[in-house]
Tab-separated table of C-alpha atoms and ligand atoms in Angstrom:
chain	number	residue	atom	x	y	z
U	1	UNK	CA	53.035	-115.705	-132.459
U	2	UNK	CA	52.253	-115.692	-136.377
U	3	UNK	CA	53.516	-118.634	-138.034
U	4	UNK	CA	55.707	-117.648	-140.792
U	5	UNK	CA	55.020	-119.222	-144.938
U	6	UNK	CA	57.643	-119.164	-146.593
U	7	UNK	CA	57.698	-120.884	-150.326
U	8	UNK	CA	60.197	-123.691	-150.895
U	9	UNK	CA	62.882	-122.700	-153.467
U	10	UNK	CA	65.966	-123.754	-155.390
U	11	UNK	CA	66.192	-127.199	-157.077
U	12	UNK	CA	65.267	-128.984	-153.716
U	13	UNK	CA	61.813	-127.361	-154.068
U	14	UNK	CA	61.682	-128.402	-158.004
U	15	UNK	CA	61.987	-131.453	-157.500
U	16	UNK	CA	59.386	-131.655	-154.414
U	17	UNK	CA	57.133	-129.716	-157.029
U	18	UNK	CA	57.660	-132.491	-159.658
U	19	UNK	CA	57.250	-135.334	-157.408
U	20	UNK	CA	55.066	-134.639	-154.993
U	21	UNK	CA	51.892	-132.556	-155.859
U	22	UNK	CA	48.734	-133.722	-157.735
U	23	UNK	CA	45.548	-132.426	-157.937
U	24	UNK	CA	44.740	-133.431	-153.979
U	25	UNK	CA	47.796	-131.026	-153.024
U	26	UNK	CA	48.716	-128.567	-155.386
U	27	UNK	CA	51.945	-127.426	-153.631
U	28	UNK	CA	54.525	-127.499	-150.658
U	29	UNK	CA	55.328	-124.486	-148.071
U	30	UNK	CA	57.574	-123.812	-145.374
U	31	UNK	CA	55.454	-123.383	-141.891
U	32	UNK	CA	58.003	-122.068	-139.410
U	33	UNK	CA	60.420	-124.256	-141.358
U	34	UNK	CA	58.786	-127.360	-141.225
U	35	UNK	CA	57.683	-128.445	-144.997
U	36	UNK	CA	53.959	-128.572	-144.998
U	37	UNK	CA	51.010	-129.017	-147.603
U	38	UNK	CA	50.239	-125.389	-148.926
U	39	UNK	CA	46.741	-126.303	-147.276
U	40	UNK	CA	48.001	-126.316	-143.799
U	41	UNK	CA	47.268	-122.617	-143.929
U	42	UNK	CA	43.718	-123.333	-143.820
U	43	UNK	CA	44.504	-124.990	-140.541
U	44	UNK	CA	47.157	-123.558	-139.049
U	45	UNK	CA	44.845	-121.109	-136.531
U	46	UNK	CA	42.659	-124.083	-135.334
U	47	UNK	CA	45.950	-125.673	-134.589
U	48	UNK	CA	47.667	-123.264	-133.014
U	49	UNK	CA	44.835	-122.262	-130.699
U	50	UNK	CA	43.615	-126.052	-130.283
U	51	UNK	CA	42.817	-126.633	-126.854
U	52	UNK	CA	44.629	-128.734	-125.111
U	53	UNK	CA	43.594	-130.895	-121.775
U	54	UNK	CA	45.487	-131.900	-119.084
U	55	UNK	CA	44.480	-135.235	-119.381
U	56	UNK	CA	44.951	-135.687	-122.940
U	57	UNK	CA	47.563	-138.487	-124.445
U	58	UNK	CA	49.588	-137.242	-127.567
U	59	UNK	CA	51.776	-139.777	-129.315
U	60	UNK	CA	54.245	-137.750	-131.804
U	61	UNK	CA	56.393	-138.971	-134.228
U	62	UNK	CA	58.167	-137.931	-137.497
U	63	UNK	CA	55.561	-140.177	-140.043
U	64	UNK	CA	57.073	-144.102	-140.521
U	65	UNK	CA	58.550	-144.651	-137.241
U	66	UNK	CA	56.383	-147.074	-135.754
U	67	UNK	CA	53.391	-144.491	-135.454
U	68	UNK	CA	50.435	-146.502	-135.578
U	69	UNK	CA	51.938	-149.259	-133.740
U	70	UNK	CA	52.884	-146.981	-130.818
U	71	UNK	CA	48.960	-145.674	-131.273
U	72	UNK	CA	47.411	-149.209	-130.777
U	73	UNK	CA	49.735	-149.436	-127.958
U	74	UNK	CA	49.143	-146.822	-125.837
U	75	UNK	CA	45.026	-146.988	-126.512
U	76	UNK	CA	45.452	-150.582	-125.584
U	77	UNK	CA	46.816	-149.449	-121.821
U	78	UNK	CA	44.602	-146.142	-121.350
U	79	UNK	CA	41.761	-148.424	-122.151
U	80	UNK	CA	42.238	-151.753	-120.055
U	81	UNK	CA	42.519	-154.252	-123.172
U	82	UNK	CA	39.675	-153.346	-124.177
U	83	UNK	CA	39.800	-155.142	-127.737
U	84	UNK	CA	35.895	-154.932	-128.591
U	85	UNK	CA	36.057	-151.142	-128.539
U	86	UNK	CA	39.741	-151.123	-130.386
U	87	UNK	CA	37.856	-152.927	-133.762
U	88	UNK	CA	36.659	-149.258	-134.034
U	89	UNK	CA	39.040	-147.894	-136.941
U	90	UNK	CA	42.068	-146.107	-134.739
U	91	UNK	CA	41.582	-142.583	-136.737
U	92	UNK	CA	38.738	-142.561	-135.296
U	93	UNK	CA	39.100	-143.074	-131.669
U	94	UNK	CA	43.040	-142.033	-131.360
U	95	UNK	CA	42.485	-138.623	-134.636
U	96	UNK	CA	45.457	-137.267	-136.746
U	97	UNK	CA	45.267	-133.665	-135.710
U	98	UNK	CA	46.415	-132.198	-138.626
U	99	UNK	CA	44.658	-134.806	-141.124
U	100	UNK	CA	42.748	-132.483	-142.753
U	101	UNK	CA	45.423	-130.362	-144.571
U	102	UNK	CA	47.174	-133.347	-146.220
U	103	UNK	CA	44.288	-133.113	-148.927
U	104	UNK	CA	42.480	-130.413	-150.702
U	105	UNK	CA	39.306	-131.958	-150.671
U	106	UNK	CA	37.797	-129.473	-152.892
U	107	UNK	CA	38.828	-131.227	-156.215
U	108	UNK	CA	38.872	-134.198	-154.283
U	109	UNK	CA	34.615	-133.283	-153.753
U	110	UNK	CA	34.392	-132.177	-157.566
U	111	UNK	CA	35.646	-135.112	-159.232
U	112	UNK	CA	33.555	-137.735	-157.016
U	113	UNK	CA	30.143	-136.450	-156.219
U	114	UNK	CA	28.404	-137.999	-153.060
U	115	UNK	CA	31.632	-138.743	-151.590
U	116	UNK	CA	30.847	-139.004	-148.099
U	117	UNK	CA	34.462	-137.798	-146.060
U	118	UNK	CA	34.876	-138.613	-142.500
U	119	UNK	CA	34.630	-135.496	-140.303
U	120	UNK	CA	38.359	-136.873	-138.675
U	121	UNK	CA	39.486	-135.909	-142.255
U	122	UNK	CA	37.186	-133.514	-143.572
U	123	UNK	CA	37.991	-131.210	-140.217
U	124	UNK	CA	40.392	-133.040	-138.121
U	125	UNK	CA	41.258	-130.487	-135.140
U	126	UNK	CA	36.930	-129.747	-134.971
U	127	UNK	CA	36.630	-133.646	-134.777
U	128	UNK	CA	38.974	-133.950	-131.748
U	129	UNK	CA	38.325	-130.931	-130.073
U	130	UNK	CA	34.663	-132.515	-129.704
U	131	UNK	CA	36.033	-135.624	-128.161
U	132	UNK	CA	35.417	-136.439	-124.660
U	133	UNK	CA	37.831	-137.163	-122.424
U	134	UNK	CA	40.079	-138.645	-122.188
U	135	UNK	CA	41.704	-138.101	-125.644
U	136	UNK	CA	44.303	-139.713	-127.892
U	137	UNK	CA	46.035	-137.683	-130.494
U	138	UNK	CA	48.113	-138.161	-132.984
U	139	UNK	CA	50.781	-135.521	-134.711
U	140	UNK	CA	53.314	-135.698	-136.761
U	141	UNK	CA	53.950	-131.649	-136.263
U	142	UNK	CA	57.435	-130.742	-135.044
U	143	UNK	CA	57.532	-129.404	-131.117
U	144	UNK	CA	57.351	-126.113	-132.548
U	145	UNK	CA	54.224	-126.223	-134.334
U	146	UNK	CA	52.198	-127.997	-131.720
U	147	UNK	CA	49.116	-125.868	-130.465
U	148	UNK	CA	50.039	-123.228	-128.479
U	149	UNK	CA	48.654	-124.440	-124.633
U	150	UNK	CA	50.910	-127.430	-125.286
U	151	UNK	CA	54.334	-125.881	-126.222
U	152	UNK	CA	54.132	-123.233	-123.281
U	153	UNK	CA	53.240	-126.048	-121.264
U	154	UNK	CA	50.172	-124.126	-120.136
U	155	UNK	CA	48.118	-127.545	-120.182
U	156	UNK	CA	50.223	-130.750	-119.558
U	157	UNK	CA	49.005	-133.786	-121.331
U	158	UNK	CA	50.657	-137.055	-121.508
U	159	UNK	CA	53.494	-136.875	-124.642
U	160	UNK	CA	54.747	-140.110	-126.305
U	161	UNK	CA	57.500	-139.886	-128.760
U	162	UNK	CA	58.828	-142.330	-131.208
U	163	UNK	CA	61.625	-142.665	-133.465
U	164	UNK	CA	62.938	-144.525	-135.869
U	165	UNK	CA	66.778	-144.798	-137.370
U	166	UNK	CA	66.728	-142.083	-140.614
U	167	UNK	CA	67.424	-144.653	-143.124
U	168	UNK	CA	64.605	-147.456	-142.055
U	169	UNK	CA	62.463	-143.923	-141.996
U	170	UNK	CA	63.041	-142.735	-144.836
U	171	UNK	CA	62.463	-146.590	-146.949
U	172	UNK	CA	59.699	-146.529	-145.294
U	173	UNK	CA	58.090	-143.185	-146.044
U	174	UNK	CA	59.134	-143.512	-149.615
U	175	UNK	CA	56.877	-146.605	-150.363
U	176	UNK	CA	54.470	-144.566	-147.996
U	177	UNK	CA	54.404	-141.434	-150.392
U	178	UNK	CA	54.211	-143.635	-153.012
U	179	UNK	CA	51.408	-145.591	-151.932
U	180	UNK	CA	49.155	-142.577	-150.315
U	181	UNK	CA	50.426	-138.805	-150.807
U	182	UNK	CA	50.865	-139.226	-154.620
U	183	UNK	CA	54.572	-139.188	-155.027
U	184	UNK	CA	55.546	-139.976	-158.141
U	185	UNK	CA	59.544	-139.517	-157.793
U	186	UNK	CA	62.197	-142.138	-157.642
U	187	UNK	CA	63.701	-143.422	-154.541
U	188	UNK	CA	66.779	-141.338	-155.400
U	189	UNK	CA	64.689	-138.185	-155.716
U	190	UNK	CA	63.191	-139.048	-152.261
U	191	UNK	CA	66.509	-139.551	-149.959
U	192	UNK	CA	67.916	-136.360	-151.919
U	193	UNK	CA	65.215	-134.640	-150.479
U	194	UNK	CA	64.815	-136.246	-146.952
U	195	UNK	CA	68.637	-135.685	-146.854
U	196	UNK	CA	67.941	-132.218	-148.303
U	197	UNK	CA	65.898	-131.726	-145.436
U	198	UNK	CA	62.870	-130.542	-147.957
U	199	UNK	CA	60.733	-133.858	-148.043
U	200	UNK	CA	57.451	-133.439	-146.133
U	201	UNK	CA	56.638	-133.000	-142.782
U	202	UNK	CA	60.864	-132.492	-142.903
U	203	UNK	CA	63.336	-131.621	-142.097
U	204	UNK	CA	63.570	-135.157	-140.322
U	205	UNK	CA	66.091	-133.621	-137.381
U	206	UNK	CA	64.104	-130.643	-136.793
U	207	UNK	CA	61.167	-133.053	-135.813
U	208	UNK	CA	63.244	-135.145	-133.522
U	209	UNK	CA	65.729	-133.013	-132.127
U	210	UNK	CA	62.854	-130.422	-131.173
U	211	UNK	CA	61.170	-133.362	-128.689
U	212	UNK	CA	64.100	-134.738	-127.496
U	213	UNK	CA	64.938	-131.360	-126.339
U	214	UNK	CA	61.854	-130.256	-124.835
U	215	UNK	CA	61.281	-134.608	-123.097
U	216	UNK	CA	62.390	-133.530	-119.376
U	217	UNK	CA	60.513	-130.291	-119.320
U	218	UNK	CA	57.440	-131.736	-121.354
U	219	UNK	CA	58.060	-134.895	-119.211
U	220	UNK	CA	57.979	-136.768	-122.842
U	221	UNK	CA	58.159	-140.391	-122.897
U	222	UNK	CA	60.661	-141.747	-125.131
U	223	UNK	CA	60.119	-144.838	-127.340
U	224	UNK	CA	62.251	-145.992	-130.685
U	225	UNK	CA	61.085	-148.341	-133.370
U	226	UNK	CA	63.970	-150.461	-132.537
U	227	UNK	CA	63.545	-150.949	-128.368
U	228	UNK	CA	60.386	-152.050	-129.485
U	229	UNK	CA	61.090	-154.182	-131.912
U	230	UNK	CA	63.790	-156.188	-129.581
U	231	UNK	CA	61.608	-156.405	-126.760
U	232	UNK	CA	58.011	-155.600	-126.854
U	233	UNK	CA	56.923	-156.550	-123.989
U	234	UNK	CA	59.529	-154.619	-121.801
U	235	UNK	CA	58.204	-151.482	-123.905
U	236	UNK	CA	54.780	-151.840	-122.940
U	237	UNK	CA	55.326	-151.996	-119.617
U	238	UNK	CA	57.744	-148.619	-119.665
U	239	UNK	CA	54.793	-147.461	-121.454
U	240	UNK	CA	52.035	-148.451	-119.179
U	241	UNK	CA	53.709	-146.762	-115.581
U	242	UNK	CA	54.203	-143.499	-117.329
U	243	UNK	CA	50.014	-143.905	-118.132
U	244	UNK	CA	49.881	-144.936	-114.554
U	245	UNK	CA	48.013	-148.322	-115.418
U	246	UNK	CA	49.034	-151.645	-114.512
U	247	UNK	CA	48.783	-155.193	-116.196
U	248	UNK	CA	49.005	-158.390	-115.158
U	249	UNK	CA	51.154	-161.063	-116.643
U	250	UNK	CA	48.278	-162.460	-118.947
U	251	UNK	CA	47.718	-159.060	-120.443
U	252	UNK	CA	50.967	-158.337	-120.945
U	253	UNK	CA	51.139	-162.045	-122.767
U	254	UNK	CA	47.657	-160.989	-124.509
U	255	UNK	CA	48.610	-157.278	-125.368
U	256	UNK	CA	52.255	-158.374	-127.182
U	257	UNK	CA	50.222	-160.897	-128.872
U	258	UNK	CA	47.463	-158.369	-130.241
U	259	UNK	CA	50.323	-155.643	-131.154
U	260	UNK	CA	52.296	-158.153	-132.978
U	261	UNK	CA	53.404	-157.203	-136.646
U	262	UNK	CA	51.598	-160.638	-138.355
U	263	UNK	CA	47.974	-159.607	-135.805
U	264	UNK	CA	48.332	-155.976	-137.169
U	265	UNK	CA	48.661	-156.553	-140.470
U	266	UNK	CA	46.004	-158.758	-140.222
U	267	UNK	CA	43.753	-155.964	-137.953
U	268	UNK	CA	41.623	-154.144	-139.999
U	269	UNK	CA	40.993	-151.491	-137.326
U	270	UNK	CA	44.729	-150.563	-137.650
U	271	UNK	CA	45.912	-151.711	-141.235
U	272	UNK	CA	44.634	-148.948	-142.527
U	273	UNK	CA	43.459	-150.772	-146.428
U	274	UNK	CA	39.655	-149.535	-145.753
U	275	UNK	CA	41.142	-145.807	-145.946
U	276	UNK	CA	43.924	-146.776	-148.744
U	277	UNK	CA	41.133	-148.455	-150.953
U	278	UNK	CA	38.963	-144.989	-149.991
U	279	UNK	CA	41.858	-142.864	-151.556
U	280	UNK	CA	42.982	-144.758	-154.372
U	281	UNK	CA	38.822	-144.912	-155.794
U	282	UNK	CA	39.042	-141.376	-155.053
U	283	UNK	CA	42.441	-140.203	-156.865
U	284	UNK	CA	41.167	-143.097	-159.554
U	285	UNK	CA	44.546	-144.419	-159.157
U	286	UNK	CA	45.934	-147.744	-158.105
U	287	UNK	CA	48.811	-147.841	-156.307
U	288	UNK	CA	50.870	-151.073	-155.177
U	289	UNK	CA	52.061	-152.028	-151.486
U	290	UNK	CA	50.432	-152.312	-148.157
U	291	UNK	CA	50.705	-150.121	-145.153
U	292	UNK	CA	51.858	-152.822	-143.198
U	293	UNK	CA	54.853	-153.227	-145.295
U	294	UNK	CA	57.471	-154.710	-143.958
U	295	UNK	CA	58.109	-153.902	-140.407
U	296	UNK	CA	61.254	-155.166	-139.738
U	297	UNK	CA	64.438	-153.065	-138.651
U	298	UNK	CA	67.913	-152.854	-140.880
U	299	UNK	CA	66.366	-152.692	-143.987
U	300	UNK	CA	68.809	-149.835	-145.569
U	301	UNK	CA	71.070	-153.137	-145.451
U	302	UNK	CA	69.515	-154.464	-148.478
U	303	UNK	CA	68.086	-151.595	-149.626
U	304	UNK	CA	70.622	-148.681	-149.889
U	305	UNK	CA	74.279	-148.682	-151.425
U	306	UNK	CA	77.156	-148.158	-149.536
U	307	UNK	CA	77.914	-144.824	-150.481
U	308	UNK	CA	74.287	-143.897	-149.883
U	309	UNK	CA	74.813	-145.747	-145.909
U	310	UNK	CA	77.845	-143.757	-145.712
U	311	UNK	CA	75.752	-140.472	-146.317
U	312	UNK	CA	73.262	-140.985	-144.329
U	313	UNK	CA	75.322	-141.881	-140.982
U	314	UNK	CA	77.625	-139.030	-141.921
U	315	UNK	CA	74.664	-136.965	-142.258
U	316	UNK	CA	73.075	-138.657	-138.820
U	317	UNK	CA	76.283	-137.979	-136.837
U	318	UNK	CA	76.445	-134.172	-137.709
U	319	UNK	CA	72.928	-133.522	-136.417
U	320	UNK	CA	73.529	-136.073	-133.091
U	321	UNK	CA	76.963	-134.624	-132.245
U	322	UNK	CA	76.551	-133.223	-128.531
U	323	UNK	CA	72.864	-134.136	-128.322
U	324	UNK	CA	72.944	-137.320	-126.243
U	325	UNK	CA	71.074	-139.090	-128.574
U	326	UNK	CA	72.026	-142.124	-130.655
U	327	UNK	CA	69.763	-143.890	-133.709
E	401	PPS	S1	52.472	-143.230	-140.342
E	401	PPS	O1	51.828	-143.283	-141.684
E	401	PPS	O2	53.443	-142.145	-140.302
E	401	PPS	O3	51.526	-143.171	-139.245
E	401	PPS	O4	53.311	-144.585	-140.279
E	401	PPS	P1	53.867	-145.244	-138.937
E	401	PPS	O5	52.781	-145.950	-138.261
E	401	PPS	O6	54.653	-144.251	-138.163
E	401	PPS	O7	54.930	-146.277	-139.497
E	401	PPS	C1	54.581	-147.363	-140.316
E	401	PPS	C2	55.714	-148.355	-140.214
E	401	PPS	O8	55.576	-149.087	-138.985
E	401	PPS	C3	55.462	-150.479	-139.295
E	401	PPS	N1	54.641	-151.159	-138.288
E	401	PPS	C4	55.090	-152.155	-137.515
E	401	PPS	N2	56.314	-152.725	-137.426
E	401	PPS	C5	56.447	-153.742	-136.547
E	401	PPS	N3	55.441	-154.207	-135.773
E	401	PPS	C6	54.208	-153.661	-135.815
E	401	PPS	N4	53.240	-154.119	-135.061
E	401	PPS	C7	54.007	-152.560	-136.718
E	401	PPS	N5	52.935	-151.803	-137.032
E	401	PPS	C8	53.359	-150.948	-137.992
E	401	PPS	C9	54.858	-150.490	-140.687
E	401	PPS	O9	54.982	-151.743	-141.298
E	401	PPS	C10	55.668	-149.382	-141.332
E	401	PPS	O10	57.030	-149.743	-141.522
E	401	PPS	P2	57.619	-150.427	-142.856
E	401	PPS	O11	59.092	-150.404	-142.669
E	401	PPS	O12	57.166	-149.590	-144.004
E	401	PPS	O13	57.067	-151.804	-142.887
């Protein structure tokens, strides 16, 4: 089926207009709901009819929930340890599906001639669909935009999802934005429009809810930013039967060690400053903060006012009521 584009109105969609476009993305849409770069158009076909394989691995998330770290993770399993081949940069060997339609490269082209773009950003789903196999992909596409062989369940591929509580998320993504997608709003602007449900890649519950619906027919594995956080180790092991590999009690001891918060920061494969250097010479802006930012759970404590703690769990509790699910 189509998807629908729909334009996002009212004041929510002024203020994601003010804040959050620049000359690398001009403008926000609503794709089937889900608030996308008006580029994703361009991309939305190839994604749809991306094909899947059965022995793919997909890790999903809704962006800042411990992503990258579940990435490095699972490659680390599929691929026996093998930490030579992970100091390849991860979007290269684990690709962002939809990559390409964050940024409109064609102003992006203009103003720095001889840029050389990575085909895993210039044309993300062409990059992985030339992969062998197996694969690891990353999305941050809600259930109901995932290509179409995966939601019908026509191919079945390993599915990973992790999440992260809403108000760690949402710190997080707003010194993300701020750092890489050009936002140029205030925090306050930010949670009104993650609690708006009109920040990208939101609405946050449409992304979660929609996996943790579809996890026993999609046989999904479950992770959360905070299980791993409290016990690593215990997570990589959960992680490593539903792969179907084993490790021993030194590479467990070596793999915790290597997906540590200090040894990722620290991992230039995974940090992700070559890329954030690569955008900020080409926006010819300079932005403060690290990816690896803080990685640490609770931070709303210090970060968000009461009132603002008290909207948020209100918030939380309305869209986890009857689901099963607690964050
Ligand atoms: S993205 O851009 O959506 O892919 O970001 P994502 O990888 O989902 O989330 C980034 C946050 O995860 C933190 N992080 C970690 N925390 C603890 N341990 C490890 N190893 C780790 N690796 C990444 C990262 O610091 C971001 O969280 P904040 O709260 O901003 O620090």
């Amino acid at each position: 089926m189509a998807h629908q584009f729909t334009p996002v109105g009212g004041e929510l969609g002024e203020i994601l207009q003010k804040t959050f476009t620049n000359y690398f993305r001009t403008a926000y849409i609503k794709v089937d709901g889900c608030i996308l770069p008006e580029n994703y158009k361009q991309f939305a076909d190839a994604i749809e009819n991306f094909e899947v394989r059965d022995d793919d691995i997909w890790v999903c998330s809704y962006p800042k929930t411990g992503t990258t770290w579940t990435q490095e993770m699972v490659w680390s399993i599929a691929n026996n340890l093998n930490f030579e081949r992970a100091k390849i940069p991860l979007p290269e060997r684990f690709p962002y599906l939809e990559f390409s339609p964050m940024f409109e490269k064609t102003e992006i082209i203009r103003r720095n001639p001889g840029i050389v773009i990575p085909e895993y950003a210039m044309d993300s789903p062409g990059y992985a669909s030339k992969m062998p196999s197996p694969r690891f992909i990353k999305t941050h596409l809600p259930f109901h935009l995932l290509p179409r062989q995966l939601r019908t369940g026509e191919k079945k591929p390993k599915i990973l999802y992790v999440v992260r509580n809403p108000k760690d998320t949402c710190i997080s993504f707003y010194h993300h934005c701020k750092l890489v997608e050009g936002y140029n709003g205030t925090f306050e602007e930010f949670y009104t429009l993650f609690l708006g449900e009109s920040d990208h890649y939101g609405p946050f519950w449409m992304n979660v809810l929609g996996y943790w619906k579809n996890r026993k027919e999609h046989n999904i594995l479950w992770l959360t930013y905070e299980d791993m956080k409290q016990d690593l180790s215990a997570e990589i092991l959960r992680t490593a039967i539903y792969l179907g590999n084993t490790l021993n009690k030194v590479q467990l001891s070596l793999l915790t060690e290597h997906l540590s918060f200090a040894s990722m920061k620290a991992n230039p494969a995974v940090n992700y400053e070559e890329l954030i250097a690569k955008l900020h010479e080409m926006s010819q802006v300079k932005r403060e903060g690290v990816f690896m930012r803080s990685g640490t759970t609770k931070q709303w404590k210090s970060f968000m006012t009461p009132e603002l703690i008290e909207r948020f769990d209100e918030w939380t509790e309305k869209h986890l009521k009857g689901t099963g699910l607690a964050l």
